[in-house]
Short mmCIF file of C-alpha atoms and ligand atoms in Angstrom, two decimals:
data_model
loop_
_atom_site.label_atom_id
_atom_site.label_comp_id
_atom_site.label_asym_id
_atom_site.label_seq_id
_atom_site.Cartn_x
_atom_site.Cartn_y
_atom_site.Cartn_z
CA MET H 7 -6.63 -7.71 6.04
CA LYS H 8 -8.55 -6.00 3.32
CA PRO H 9 -11.26 -8.58 2.75
CA TRP H 10 -13.37 -8.86 -0.36
CA VAL H 11 -15.25 -5.83 -1.44
CA CYS H 12 -18.58 -7.40 -0.47
CA ILE H 13 -17.35 -7.81 3.09
CA ASN H 14 -15.78 -4.38 3.02
CA MET H 15 -18.98 -2.83 1.87
CA LYS H 16 -20.90 -4.46 4.67
CA LYS H 17 -18.33 -3.35 7.15
CA LEU H 18 -18.08 0.13 5.76
CA VAL H 19 -21.81 0.65 5.47
CA LEU H 20 -22.09 -0.55 9.03
CA TYR H 21 -19.71 2.17 10.07
CA ALA H 22 -21.29 4.66 7.74
CA PHE H 23 -18.09 5.26 5.83
CA PRO H 24 -19.26 7.46 2.97
CA LEU H 25 -17.20 5.83 0.26
CA ALA H 26 -18.81 2.47 0.89
CA VAL H 27 -22.25 4.03 0.97
CA LEU H 28 -21.60 5.48 -2.45
CA ILE H 29 -20.37 2.14 -3.74
CA SER H 30 -23.24 0.18 -2.26
CA LEU H 31 -25.82 2.58 -3.62
CA GLY H 32 -24.25 2.44 -7.05
CA MET H 33 -23.86 6.21 -6.99
CA LEU H 34 -20.29 6.19 -8.04
CA SER H 35 -19.96 8.46 -11.01
CA GLY H 36 -19.40 12.07 -10.21
CA CYS H 37 -19.50 11.62 -6.46
CA GLY H 38 -15.81 11.54 -5.69
CA PRO H 39 -13.29 14.33 -5.63
CA LYS H 40 -12.03 15.34 -9.01
CA GLU H 41 -8.97 13.53 -10.16
CA SER H 42 -6.10 15.87 -10.79
CA GLY H 43 -3.96 13.53 -12.91
CA GLN H 44 -6.13 13.82 -15.98
CA ASN H 45 -3.59 13.16 -18.69
CA THR H 46 -4.29 9.65 -19.93
CA SER H 47 -1.74 9.57 -22.72
CA VAL H 48 1.56 7.95 -21.90
CA GLU H 49 4.21 10.56 -22.51
CA LYS H 50 7.71 9.89 -23.60
CA PRO H 51 10.03 10.13 -20.61
CA ILE H 52 11.45 13.60 -20.05
CA VAL H 53 14.59 11.96 -18.76
CA GLN H 54 15.42 8.30 -19.23
CA PRO H 55 14.43 6.56 -15.97
CA PRO H 56 17.27 5.06 -13.95
CA VAL H 57 17.66 1.28 -13.93
CA PHE H 58 15.61 -0.53 -11.28
CA ASN H 59 17.82 -3.22 -9.73
CA ALA H 60 15.73 -6.30 -8.88
CA ASP H 61 18.53 -7.87 -6.80
CA SER H 62 18.67 -4.76 -4.67
CA ALA H 63 14.87 -4.71 -4.29
CA TYR H 64 14.91 -8.38 -3.27
CA SER H 65 17.58 -7.67 -0.66
CA PHE H 66 15.28 -5.02 0.82
CA VAL H 67 12.53 -7.65 1.19
CA ARG H 68 14.97 -10.03 2.87
CA GLN H 69 16.27 -7.33 5.20
CA GLN H 70 12.75 -6.63 6.47
CA VAL H 71 11.93 -10.32 6.86
CA ASP H 72 15.19 -10.78 8.78
CA PHE H 73 13.93 -8.41 11.47
CA GLY H 74 11.08 -10.86 12.10
CA PRO H 75 7.37 -10.10 11.71
CA ARG H 76 7.00 -6.30 12.00
CA ILE H 77 4.12 -6.52 14.44
CA PRO H 78 3.38 -3.16 16.09
CA ASN H 79 4.81 -2.79 19.63
CA SER H 80 7.35 -5.59 19.03
CA PRO H 81 11.14 -5.10 19.00
CA ALA H 82 11.21 -6.24 15.34
CA HIS H 83 8.73 -3.50 14.44
CA ARG H 84 10.76 -0.84 16.21
CA LYS H 85 14.03 -1.99 14.61
CA ALA H 86 12.49 -2.19 11.14
CA GLY H 87 11.04 1.32 11.50
CA ASP H 88 14.44 2.68 12.55
CA TYR H 89 15.99 0.92 9.57
CA LEU H 90 13.50 2.47 7.13
CA ILE H 91 14.20 5.95 8.53
CA GLU H 92 17.95 5.40 8.16
CA GLN H 93 17.64 4.08 4.61
CA LEU H 94 15.55 7.04 3.44
CA LYS H 95 18.05 9.45 5.01
CA LYS H 96 20.93 7.56 3.40
CA TYR H 97 19.30 8.04 -0.01
CA GLY H 98 18.98 11.76 0.49
CA ALA H 99 15.34 12.10 1.51
CA THR H 100 14.06 14.69 3.95
CA VAL H 101 12.49 12.39 6.53
CA THR H 102 9.48 13.12 8.72
CA VAL H 103 8.40 10.60 11.34
CA GLN H 104 4.77 10.85 12.37
CA ALA H 105 4.39 9.02 15.69
CA PHE H 106 0.94 8.46 17.14
CA GLU H 107 -1.01 6.08 19.35
CA THR H 108 -4.21 4.28 18.54
CA SER H 109 -6.33 1.32 19.62
CA THR H 110 -7.11 -2.00 17.96
CA TYR H 111 -10.41 -3.88 17.91
CA ASP H 112 -8.99 -6.51 20.29
CA GLY H 113 -8.03 -4.03 22.95
CA HIS H 114 -4.37 -3.27 22.26
CA ARG H 115 -2.92 0.18 22.45
CA LEU H 116 -0.35 0.61 19.67
CA ALA H 117 2.54 3.03 19.25
CA LEU H 118 2.74 3.57 15.51
CA ARG H 119 4.92 5.56 13.14
CA ASN H 120 4.20 6.75 9.61
CA ILE H 121 7.55 7.35 7.93
CA ILE H 122 7.70 9.95 5.17
CA GLY H 123 10.67 10.53 2.88
CA SER H 124 10.53 13.58 0.58
CA PHE H 125 12.71 13.96 -2.51
CA PHE H 126 13.12 17.32 -4.22
CA PRO H 127 11.01 19.01 -1.54
CA GLU H 128 11.12 22.38 -3.31
CA ARG H 129 9.09 21.09 -6.27
CA GLN H 130 5.43 22.02 -6.37
CA LYS H 131 4.21 19.13 -8.49
CA ARG H 132 4.53 15.98 -6.40
CA ILE H 133 3.77 12.27 -6.71
CA LEU H 134 3.04 10.26 -3.59
CA LEU H 135 4.21 6.63 -3.40
CA ALA H 136 3.19 4.46 -0.46
CA ALA H 137 3.18 0.99 1.06
CA HIS H 138 2.44 -0.34 4.54
CA TRP H 139 5.39 -1.56 6.59
CA ASP H 140 3.68 -3.39 9.49
CA THR H 141 2.87 -7.09 9.60
CA ARG H 142 -0.45 -8.61 10.67
CA PRO H 143 -0.09 -10.07 14.19
CA PHE H 144 -1.59 -13.47 13.33
CA ALA H 145 -1.95 -15.74 10.28
CA ASP H 146 -5.70 -16.00 10.77
CA LYS H 147 -6.33 -17.66 7.40
CA ASP H 148 -3.84 -20.41 8.27
CA GLU H 149 -4.42 -23.88 9.76
CA ASN H 150 -2.77 -22.45 12.85
CA PRO H 151 -4.48 -19.07 13.02
CA ALA H 152 -2.44 -17.86 15.99
CA ALA H 153 0.85 -18.32 14.13
CA LYS H 154 2.95 -15.35 13.19
CA PHE H 155 4.11 -14.94 9.60
CA ASP H 156 6.87 -13.12 7.76
CA GLY H 157 4.80 -10.82 5.59
CA ALA H 158 7.37 -10.99 2.78
CA ASN H 159 4.67 -10.13 0.26
CA ASP H 160 2.07 -8.48 2.51
CA GLY H 161 3.98 -5.43 3.50
CA ALA H 162 7.67 -6.01 2.80
CA SER H 163 7.43 -6.26 -1.01
CA GLY H 164 5.88 -2.83 -1.52
CA VAL H 165 8.31 -1.21 0.92
CA ALA H 166 11.20 -2.91 -0.88
CA VAL H 167 10.19 -1.58 -4.29
CA LEU H 168 9.94 1.93 -2.83
CA LEU H 169 13.32 1.65 -1.08
CA GLU H 170 14.88 0.68 -4.40
CA ILE H 171 13.17 3.65 -6.07
CA ALA H 172 14.57 5.88 -3.31
CA ARG H 173 18.03 4.45 -3.94
CA VAL H 174 17.93 5.07 -7.70
CA LEU H 175 16.39 8.53 -7.29
CA GLN H 176 19.55 9.55 -5.52
CA ASN H 177 21.90 7.94 -8.01
CA GLY H 178 20.17 8.59 -11.33
CA GLN H 179 18.97 11.66 -13.20
CA PRO H 180 16.26 13.40 -11.18
CA PRO H 181 12.68 13.31 -12.47
CA ALA H 182 10.81 16.55 -13.23
CA VAL H 183 8.51 16.10 -10.22
CA GLY H 184 8.97 15.89 -6.46
CA ILE H 185 8.46 12.46 -4.87
CA ASP H 186 7.10 11.64 -1.42
CA ILE H 187 7.42 8.09 -0.17
CA ILE H 188 5.18 7.20 2.77
CA PHE H 189 5.52 3.99 4.71
CA PHE H 190 2.18 3.65 6.47
CA ASP H 191 2.07 1.84 9.80
CA GLY H 192 -0.81 -0.13 11.34
CA GLU H 193 -2.49 -1.19 8.12
CA ASP H 194 -2.97 -4.82 8.97
CA TRP H 195 -4.39 -5.26 12.49
CA GLY H 196 -7.97 -5.06 11.26
CA HIS H 197 -10.93 -7.25 12.09
CA ASP H 198 -11.54 -9.97 9.49
CA THR H 199 -15.17 -10.99 9.65
CA GLU H 200 -14.33 -14.26 7.86
CA THR H 201 -11.82 -15.44 10.46
CA TRP H 202 -12.83 -13.96 13.81
CA ASP H 203 -14.30 -17.27 14.99
CA LYS H 204 -10.99 -19.05 14.25
CA ILE H 205 -8.93 -16.72 16.37
CA GLY H 206 -11.50 -16.25 19.08
CA LYS H 207 -11.26 -12.51 18.98
CA GLY H 208 -14.95 -11.82 19.35
CA LYS H 209 -17.79 -10.76 17.13
CA PRO H 210 -17.29 -7.55 15.18
CA ALA H 211 -20.48 -6.17 16.68
CA ASN H 212 -18.76 -6.28 20.07
CA PHE H 213 -16.15 -3.82 18.91
CA PRO H 214 -17.75 -0.59 17.79
CA LEU H 215 -15.35 1.86 16.22
CA PRO H 216 -14.32 4.74 18.44
CA ALA H 217 -14.92 8.29 17.29
CA GLY H 218 -12.39 9.33 14.71
CA LEU H 219 -11.82 5.91 13.16
CA ASP H 220 -13.57 4.80 9.97
CA SER H 221 -12.15 1.27 9.98
CA TRP H 222 -10.01 -1.02 12.15
CA TRP H 223 -7.82 -1.43 9.07
CA CYS H 224 -5.40 1.16 7.72
CA LEU H 225 -4.79 2.99 10.99
CA GLY H 226 -1.71 4.79 9.69
CA SER H 227 -3.24 6.08 6.47
CA GLN H 228 -6.35 7.21 8.31
CA HIS H 229 -4.18 9.16 10.73
CA TRP H 230 -2.03 10.69 7.98
CA SER H 231 -5.03 11.62 5.83
CA LYS H 232 -6.43 13.62 8.74
CA ASN H 233 -3.04 14.95 9.91
CA LYS H 234 -0.78 15.36 6.90
CA HIS H 235 2.93 15.73 7.61
CA LYS H 236 2.72 19.23 6.09
CA PRO H 237 -0.48 21.15 6.80
CA ASN H 238 -1.39 22.01 3.20
CA TYR H 239 0.26 19.03 1.58
CA SER H 240 -1.18 17.66 -1.60
CA ALA H 241 0.07 15.58 -4.50
CA TYR H 242 -0.79 15.40 -8.18
CA TYR H 243 -1.64 11.76 -7.56
CA GLY H 244 -0.58 8.79 -5.45
CA ILE H 245 0.30 5.15 -6.09
CA LEU H 246 0.00 2.53 -3.35
CA LEU H 247 1.83 -0.81 -3.53
CA ASP H 248 0.53 -3.80 -1.57
CA MET H 249 1.52 -7.42 -2.17
CA VAL H 250 3.62 -6.69 -5.24
CA GLY H 251 6.37 -9.29 -4.90
CA ALA H 252 5.00 -12.80 -5.36
CA ARG H 253 5.99 -14.87 -8.36
CA ASN H 254 3.18 -15.12 -10.93
CA SER H 255 1.36 -12.10 -9.52
CA HIS H 256 -1.42 -10.35 -11.38
CA PHE H 257 -2.57 -6.79 -10.96
CA PHE H 258 -6.07 -5.88 -12.08
CA LYS H 259 -7.61 -2.40 -12.14
CA GLU H 260 -8.99 -2.15 -8.61
CA GLY H 261 -12.42 -0.59 -8.16
CA VAL H 262 -11.70 2.25 -5.71
CA SER H 263 -8.71 3.27 -7.84
CA MET H 264 -10.94 3.35 -10.92
CA GLN H 265 -13.54 5.36 -9.04
CA TYR H 266 -11.22 8.07 -7.76
CA ALA H 267 -8.25 7.97 -10.13
CA PRO H 268 -9.28 6.38 -13.44
CA ALA H 269 -6.89 8.41 -15.59
CA VAL H 270 -3.88 7.53 -13.43
CA THR H 271 -4.92 3.88 -13.26
CA ASN H 272 -5.24 3.72 -17.03
CA LYS H 273 -1.90 5.46 -17.45
CA ILE H 274 -0.13 2.94 -15.20
CA TRP H 275 -1.67 -0.07 -16.95
CA LYS H 276 -0.93 1.40 -20.40
CA THR H 277 2.68 2.04 -19.40
CA ALA H 278 2.95 -1.55 -18.15
CA SER H 279 1.64 -2.84 -21.44
CA GLN H 280 4.13 -0.73 -23.38
CA LEU H 281 6.94 -2.16 -21.28
CA GLY H 282 5.80 -5.70 -22.08
CA TYR H 283 4.06 -6.40 -18.77
CA GLY H 284 0.54 -6.71 -20.16
CA SER H 285 0.09 -10.20 -18.72
CA LEU H 286 1.00 -9.00 -15.21
CA PHE H 287 -1.02 -5.79 -15.34
CA VAL H 288 -4.29 -7.17 -16.64
CA ASN H 289 -6.45 -4.64 -18.43
CA ARG H 290 -9.66 -5.52 -16.59
CA GLU H 291 -11.51 -3.78 -13.79
CA VAL H 292 -12.41 -5.70 -10.62
CA GLY H 293 -14.12 -4.82 -7.34
CA GLY H 294 -12.87 -2.33 -4.80
CA ILE H 295 -11.10 -3.00 -1.50
CA THR H 296 -10.35 -1.26 1.76
CA ASP H 297 -6.69 -0.42 1.61
CA ASP H 298 -4.67 2.67 2.49
CA HIS H 299 -5.55 4.36 -0.81
CA ALA H 300 -9.27 4.42 0.09
CA PHE H 301 -8.58 6.85 2.96
CA VAL H 302 -6.10 8.93 0.98
CA ASN H 303 -8.74 9.27 -1.73
CA GLU H 304 -11.69 9.85 0.57
CA ILE H 305 -10.18 11.93 3.38
CA ALA H 306 -6.98 13.47 1.99
CA LYS H 307 -8.62 14.06 -1.40
CA ILE H 308 -5.56 12.92 -3.31
CA PRO H 309 -6.39 10.57 -6.22
CA MET H 310 -4.57 7.36 -5.42
CA VAL H 311 -4.26 4.03 -7.23
CA ASP H 312 -3.70 0.67 -5.53
CA ILE H 313 -1.45 -1.85 -7.27
CA VAL H 314 -2.35 -5.01 -5.36
CA HIS H 315 -2.24 -8.73 -6.05
CA TYR H 316 -5.42 -10.21 -7.52
CA HIS H 317 -5.52 -13.91 -8.39
CA PRO H 318 -7.43 -14.55 -11.65
CA GLU H 319 -9.36 -17.46 -10.05
CA LEU H 320 -9.24 -16.75 -6.33
CA GLY H 321 -9.72 -13.01 -6.47
CA PHE H 322 -8.03 -10.48 -4.24
CA PHE H 323 -4.84 -11.42 -2.38
CA GLY H 324 -4.52 -15.04 -3.58
CA ASP H 325 -3.97 -18.10 -1.40
CA CYS H 326 -0.92 -16.98 0.62
CA HIS H 327 -2.64 -14.00 2.20
CA HIS H 328 -2.47 -13.92 6.01
CA ARG H 329 -0.92 -17.39 6.01
CA THR H 330 2.49 -18.62 7.13
CA LYS H 331 3.45 -19.29 3.51
CA ASP H 332 3.72 -15.54 2.99
CA ASN H 333 7.50 -15.81 3.33
CA LEU H 334 10.60 -15.22 1.23
CA ASP H 335 10.00 -18.38 -0.86
CA LEU H 336 7.07 -16.60 -2.43
CA ILE H 337 9.01 -13.63 -3.70
CA GLY H 338 10.06 -13.35 -7.35
CA LYS H 339 12.60 -10.78 -8.43
CA GLU H 340 10.90 -10.49 -11.82
CA THR H 341 7.68 -9.27 -10.19
CA LEU H 342 9.50 -6.67 -8.08
CA GLU H 343 11.34 -5.56 -11.20
CA ALA H 344 8.16 -5.22 -13.29
CA VAL H 345 6.44 -3.09 -10.67
CA GLY H 346 9.52 -0.96 -10.11
CA ARG H 347 10.12 -0.37 -13.81
CA VAL H 348 6.50 0.59 -14.41
CA LEU H 349 6.58 3.03 -11.48
CA LEU H 350 9.80 4.66 -12.67
CA ALA H 351 8.45 4.97 -16.22
CA VAL H 352 5.31 6.67 -14.93
CA ILE H 353 7.27 9.04 -12.66
CA TYR H 354 9.74 10.00 -15.36
CA SER H 355 6.98 10.65 -17.91
CA GLU H 356 5.73 13.56 -15.81
CA GLU H 357 6.73 17.07 -16.75
ZN1 LIG Q 404 -2.49 -7.98 5.14
#
């Protein structure tokens, strides 16, 4: 999913998605919604953040992988979704399940669920944390493009970091802000223009988007952005995690994040540097991608940053993306820990 920005832009311009039009025309500055998280300085924590337990986070990756690939409409997907709902409830969240149906480019009708866990729901100032919990139905970049894969990094890693944050939110000192965790469904069934010939799924031109969809990717975040779980819901800002668990990961400042939420992006990367993670969180801007944050920014009007794997030589997503080697062997506890610690430091710096 989420191909290069150049492919995205083609795809998005094709479908007249306004964000991509802005990007492709170079009319970026001043065109987006105003970013609400304007404070770029990294504040001292109001309360010392609780300890992020990397072993616990890793166990949450393994638990998801153990269900099998979380492919929508499969038993593994249903069981994993039920598990996520139970875990959020166990950690004290108020849970909302947003069930909906939608179609894929290759003619499937999917029953999807966005799962939302709210902590400190009475607080006005809120931070939204998100990751997608579904797995792509085929490893279309693999030698065997019809194979299924575990999605340990693509999907499970971000969910695992957020489950661990949910766990420590309940056990540690509360932050000064409310937290909403959203597990988006249906992110990864999109049409990849680079691989469609390998999987024999037809030319993209044969699959025009139906009314109401802006992309075949990110079905859950598109639905949520147009139908928020609370009618007037907003957040101060959002942070999306995607592919945040592989050993030797790198996170660069992603282009759509820098367009819509530059102050928050800079704050996250500065916090990472202060915690000693400057080599993981590289202080360099790269191109933009289609990921769940693009729709939260564009449609829901909440400034949202994507922390997503970018390989210094290969670019976005590295060489395990949508391949069978995206399995537990890839996952490094130290990467999960770095991302989790940075997130907690950012959350607990808010007043
Ligand atoms: Zn993917």
